[in-house]
Coordinates of C-alpha atoms in Angstrom, one line a residue:
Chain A
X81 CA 82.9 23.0 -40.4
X82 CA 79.4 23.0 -39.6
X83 CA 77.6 19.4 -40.4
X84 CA 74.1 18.0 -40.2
X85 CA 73.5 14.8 -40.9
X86 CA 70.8 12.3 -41.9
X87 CA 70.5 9.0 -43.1
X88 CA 69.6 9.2 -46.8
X89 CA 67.2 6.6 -46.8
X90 CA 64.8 5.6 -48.6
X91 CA 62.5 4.6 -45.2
X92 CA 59.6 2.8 -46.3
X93 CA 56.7 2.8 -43.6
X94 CA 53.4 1.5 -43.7
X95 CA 50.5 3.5 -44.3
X96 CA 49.1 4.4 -40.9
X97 CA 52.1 3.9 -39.1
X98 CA 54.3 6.5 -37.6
X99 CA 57.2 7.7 -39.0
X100 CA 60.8 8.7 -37.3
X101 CA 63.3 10.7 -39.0
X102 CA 66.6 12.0 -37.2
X103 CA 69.2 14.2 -37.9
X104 CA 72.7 14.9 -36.1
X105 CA 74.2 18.2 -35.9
X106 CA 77.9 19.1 -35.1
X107 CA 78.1 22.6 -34.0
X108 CA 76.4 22.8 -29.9
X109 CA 75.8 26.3 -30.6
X110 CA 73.1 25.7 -32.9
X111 CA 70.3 27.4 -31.8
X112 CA 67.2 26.8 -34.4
X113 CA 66.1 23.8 -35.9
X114 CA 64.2 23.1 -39.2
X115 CA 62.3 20.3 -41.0
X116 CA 61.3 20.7 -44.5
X117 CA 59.6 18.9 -46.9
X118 CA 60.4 18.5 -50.7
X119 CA 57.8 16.7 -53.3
X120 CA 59.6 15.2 -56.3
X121 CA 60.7 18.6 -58.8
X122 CA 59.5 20.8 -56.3
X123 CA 61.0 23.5 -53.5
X124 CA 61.5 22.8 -50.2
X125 CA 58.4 23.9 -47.8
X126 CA 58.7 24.6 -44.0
X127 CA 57.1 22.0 -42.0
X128 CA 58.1 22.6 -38.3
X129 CA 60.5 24.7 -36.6
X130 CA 62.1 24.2 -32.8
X131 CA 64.4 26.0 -30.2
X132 CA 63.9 24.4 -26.8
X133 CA 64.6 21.3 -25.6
X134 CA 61.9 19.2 -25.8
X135 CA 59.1 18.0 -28.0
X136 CA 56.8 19.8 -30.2
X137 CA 53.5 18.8 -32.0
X138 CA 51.7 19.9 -34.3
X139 CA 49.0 18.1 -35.8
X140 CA 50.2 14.7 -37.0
X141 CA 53.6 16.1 -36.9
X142 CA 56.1 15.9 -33.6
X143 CA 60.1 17.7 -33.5
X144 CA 62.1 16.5 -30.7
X145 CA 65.2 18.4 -29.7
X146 CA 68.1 17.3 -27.3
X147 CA 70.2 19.8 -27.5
X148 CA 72.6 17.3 -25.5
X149 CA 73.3 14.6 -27.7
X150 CA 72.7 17.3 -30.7
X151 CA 70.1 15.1 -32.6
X152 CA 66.9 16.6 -33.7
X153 CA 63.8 14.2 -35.1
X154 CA 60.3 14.5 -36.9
X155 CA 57.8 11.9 -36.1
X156 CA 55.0 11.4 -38.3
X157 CA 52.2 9.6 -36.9
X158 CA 49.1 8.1 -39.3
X159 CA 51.6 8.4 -41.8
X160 CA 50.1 8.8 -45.6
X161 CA 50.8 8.3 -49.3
X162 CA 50.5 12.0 -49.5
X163 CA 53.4 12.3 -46.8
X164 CA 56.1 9.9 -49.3
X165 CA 58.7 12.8 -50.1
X166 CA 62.5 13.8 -48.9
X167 CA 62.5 15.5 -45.6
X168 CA 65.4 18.2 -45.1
X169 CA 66.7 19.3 -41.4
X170 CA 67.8 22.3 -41.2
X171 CA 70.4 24.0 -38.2
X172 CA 71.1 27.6 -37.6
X173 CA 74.3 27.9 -35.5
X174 CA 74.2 31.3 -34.4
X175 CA 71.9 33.3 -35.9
X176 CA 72.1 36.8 -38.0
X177 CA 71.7 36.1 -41.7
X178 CA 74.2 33.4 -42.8
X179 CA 71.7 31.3 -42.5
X180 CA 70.4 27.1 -42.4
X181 CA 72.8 24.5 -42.8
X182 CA 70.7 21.7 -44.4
X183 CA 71.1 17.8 -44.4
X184 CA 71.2 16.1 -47.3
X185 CA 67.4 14.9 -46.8
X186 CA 66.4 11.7 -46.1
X187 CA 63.9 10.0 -48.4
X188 CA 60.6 9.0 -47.1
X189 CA 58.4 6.4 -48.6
X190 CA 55.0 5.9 -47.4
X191 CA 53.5 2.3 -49.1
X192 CA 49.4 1.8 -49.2
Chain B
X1466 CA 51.0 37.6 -51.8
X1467 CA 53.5 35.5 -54.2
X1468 CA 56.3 34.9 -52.0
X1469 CA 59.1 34.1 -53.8
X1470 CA 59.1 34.0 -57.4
X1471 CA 62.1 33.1 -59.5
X1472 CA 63.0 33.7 -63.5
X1473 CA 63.4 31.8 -65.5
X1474 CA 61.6 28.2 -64.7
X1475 CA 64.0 26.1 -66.9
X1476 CA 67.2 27.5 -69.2
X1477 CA 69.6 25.5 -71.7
X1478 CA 73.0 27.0 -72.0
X1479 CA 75.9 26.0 -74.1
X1480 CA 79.1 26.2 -72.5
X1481 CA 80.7 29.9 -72.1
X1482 CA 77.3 31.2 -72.2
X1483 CA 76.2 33.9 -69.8
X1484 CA 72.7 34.9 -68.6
X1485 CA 71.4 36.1 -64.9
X1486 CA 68.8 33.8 -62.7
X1487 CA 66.2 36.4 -61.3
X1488 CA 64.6 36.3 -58.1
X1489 CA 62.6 38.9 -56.3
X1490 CA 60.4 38.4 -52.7
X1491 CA 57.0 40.7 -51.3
X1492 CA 57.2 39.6 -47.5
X1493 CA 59.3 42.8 -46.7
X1494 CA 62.2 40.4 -45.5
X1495 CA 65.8 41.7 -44.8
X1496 CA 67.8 38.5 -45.9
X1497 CA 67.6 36.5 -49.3
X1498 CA 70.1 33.2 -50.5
X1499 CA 70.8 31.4 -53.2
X1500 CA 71.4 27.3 -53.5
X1501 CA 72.1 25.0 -55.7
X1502 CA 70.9 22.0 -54.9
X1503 CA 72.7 18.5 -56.8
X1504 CA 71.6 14.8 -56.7
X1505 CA 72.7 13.4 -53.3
X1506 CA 74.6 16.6 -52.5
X1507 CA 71.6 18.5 -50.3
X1508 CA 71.1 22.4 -50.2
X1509 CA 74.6 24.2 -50.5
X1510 CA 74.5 28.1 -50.3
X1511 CA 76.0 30.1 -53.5
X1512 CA 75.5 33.6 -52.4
X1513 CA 73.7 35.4 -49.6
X1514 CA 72.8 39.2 -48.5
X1515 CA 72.0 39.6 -44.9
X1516 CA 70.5 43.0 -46.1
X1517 CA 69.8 46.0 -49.0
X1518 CA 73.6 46.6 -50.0
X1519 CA 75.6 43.6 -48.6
X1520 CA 76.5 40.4 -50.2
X1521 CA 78.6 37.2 -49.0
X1522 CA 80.2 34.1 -50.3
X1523 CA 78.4 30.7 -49.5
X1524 CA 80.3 27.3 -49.6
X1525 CA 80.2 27.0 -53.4
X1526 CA 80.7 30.7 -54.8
X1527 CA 83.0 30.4 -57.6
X1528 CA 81.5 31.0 -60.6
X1529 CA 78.9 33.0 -60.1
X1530 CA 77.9 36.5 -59.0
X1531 CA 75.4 38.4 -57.2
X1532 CA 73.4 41.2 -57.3
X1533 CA 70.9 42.8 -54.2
X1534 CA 69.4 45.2 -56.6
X1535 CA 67.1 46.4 -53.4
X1536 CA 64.9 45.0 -50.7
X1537 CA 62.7 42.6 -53.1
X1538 CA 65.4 41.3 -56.0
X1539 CA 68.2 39.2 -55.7
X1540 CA 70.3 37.9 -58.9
X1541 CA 72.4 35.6 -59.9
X1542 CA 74.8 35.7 -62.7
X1543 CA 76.9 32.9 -64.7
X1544 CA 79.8 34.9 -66.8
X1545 CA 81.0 31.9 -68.1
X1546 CA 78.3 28.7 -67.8
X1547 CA 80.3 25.4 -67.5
X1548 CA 78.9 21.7 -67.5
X1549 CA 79.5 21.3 -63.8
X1550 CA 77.1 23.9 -63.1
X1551 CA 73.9 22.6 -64.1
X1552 CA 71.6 22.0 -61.2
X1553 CA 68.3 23.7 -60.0
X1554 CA 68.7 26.4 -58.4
X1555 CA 66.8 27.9 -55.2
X1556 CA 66.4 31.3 -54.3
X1557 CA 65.0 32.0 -50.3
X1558 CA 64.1 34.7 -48.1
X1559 CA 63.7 35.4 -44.0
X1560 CA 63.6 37.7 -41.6
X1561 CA 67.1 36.2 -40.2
X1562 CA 65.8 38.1 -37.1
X1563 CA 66.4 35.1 -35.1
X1564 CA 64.2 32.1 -33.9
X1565 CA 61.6 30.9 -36.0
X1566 CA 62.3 34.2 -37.8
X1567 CA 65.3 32.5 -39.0
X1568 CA 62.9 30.5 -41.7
X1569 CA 63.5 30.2 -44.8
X1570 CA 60.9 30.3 -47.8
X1571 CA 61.7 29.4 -51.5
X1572 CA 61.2 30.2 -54.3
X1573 CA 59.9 27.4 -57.2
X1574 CA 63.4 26.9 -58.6
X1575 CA 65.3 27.4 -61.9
X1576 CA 66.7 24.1 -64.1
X1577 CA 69.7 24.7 -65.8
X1578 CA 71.1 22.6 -68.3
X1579 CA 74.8 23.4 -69.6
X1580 CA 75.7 21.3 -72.5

């Protein structure tokens, strides 16, 4: 059975400071990784998506991948009130249409 | 473009009831899902159709049906509504081309309440 975990949370962080969320997979073929983000009562929206080794940035926002260990993480740096939500990661484990496994979210909190 | 866009936003049912969640996409993509998503129980997949004309079982299919009416609409159907499933439910769309083609968007959701 495929599994991807993540610590539920809630993380509090300060405002400013930078944020680490990780998430453990247990298929190694998993090919495609996926971090949403989901406001309170809302849908989940893409925020970054990775496939190599490695780390990837975009704006204040930074996957890692080690494909090794089979833990992805988000960092968010000059974290904000605006970025206090539940953040998904999501695997694909062989592509073709069956689709993302998600986590079960972990719960960001973001205090002024 | 709208994206995804799901019918209706909220529902009440009594138990035994029956009605049909609607969801159709305009990004031309080949794949669309459905989910149900619980307190503390994540995302799980109902349904899903890889393409126009095909349709598998998720992890949580029993009790519901589906429908890939064409490219753009994908259904849902409750025959029979029970307690257990009320939840919001999520319909997506991708590519499922591969790589970052394998995104997902969704749709705004649907809350059901079964009394």
């Amino acid at each position: 059975q495929k599994e991807v975990e993540q610590n539920s949370g809630p993380l509090s962080v300060p405002e400013g400071a930078i944020a680490s969320l990780n998430c453990t997979y247990s298929d190694r073929g998993s090919q495609s990784f996926f971090w949403y983000r989901q406001y309170s009562g809302k849908s989940p929206e893409l925020i970054m998506f990775i496939y190599s080794n490695g780390d990837k940035e975009d704006g204040r926002f930074t996957a890692q991948l080690n494909k090794a260990s089979q833990y992805v993480s988000l960092l968010i740096r000059d974290s904000q009130p605006s970025d206090s939500a539940t953040y998904l990661c999501a695997v694909n484990s062989g592509g073709g249409a069956d689709g993302l496994t998600f986590g079960k979210g972990t719960h960001l909190i973001i205090q002024p | 473009n709208a994206g995804v866009t799901q019918t209706p936003k909220f529902q009440v049912l009594k138990t035994g009831q029956s009605m049909t969640l609607q969801c159709a996409q305009d990004m031309n993509h080949n794949s669309m899902y459905w989910y149900r998503q619980d307190p503390g129980m994540g995302l799980r997949l109902i349904y899903y159709s890889a393409s126009e004309g095909t349709t598998d079982k998720g992890e949580v299919p029993n009790g519901y049906n589906v429908s890939r009416l064409n490219k753009r609409e994908f259904s849902l159907r409750l025959e029979s509504a029970a307690p257990s499933q009320t939840s919001v439910y999520f319909c997506a769309s991708s590519e499922a081309l591969g790589g970052s083609q394998e995104t997902q968007y969704f749709g705004p959701g649907t809350r059901l309440l079964v009394l």
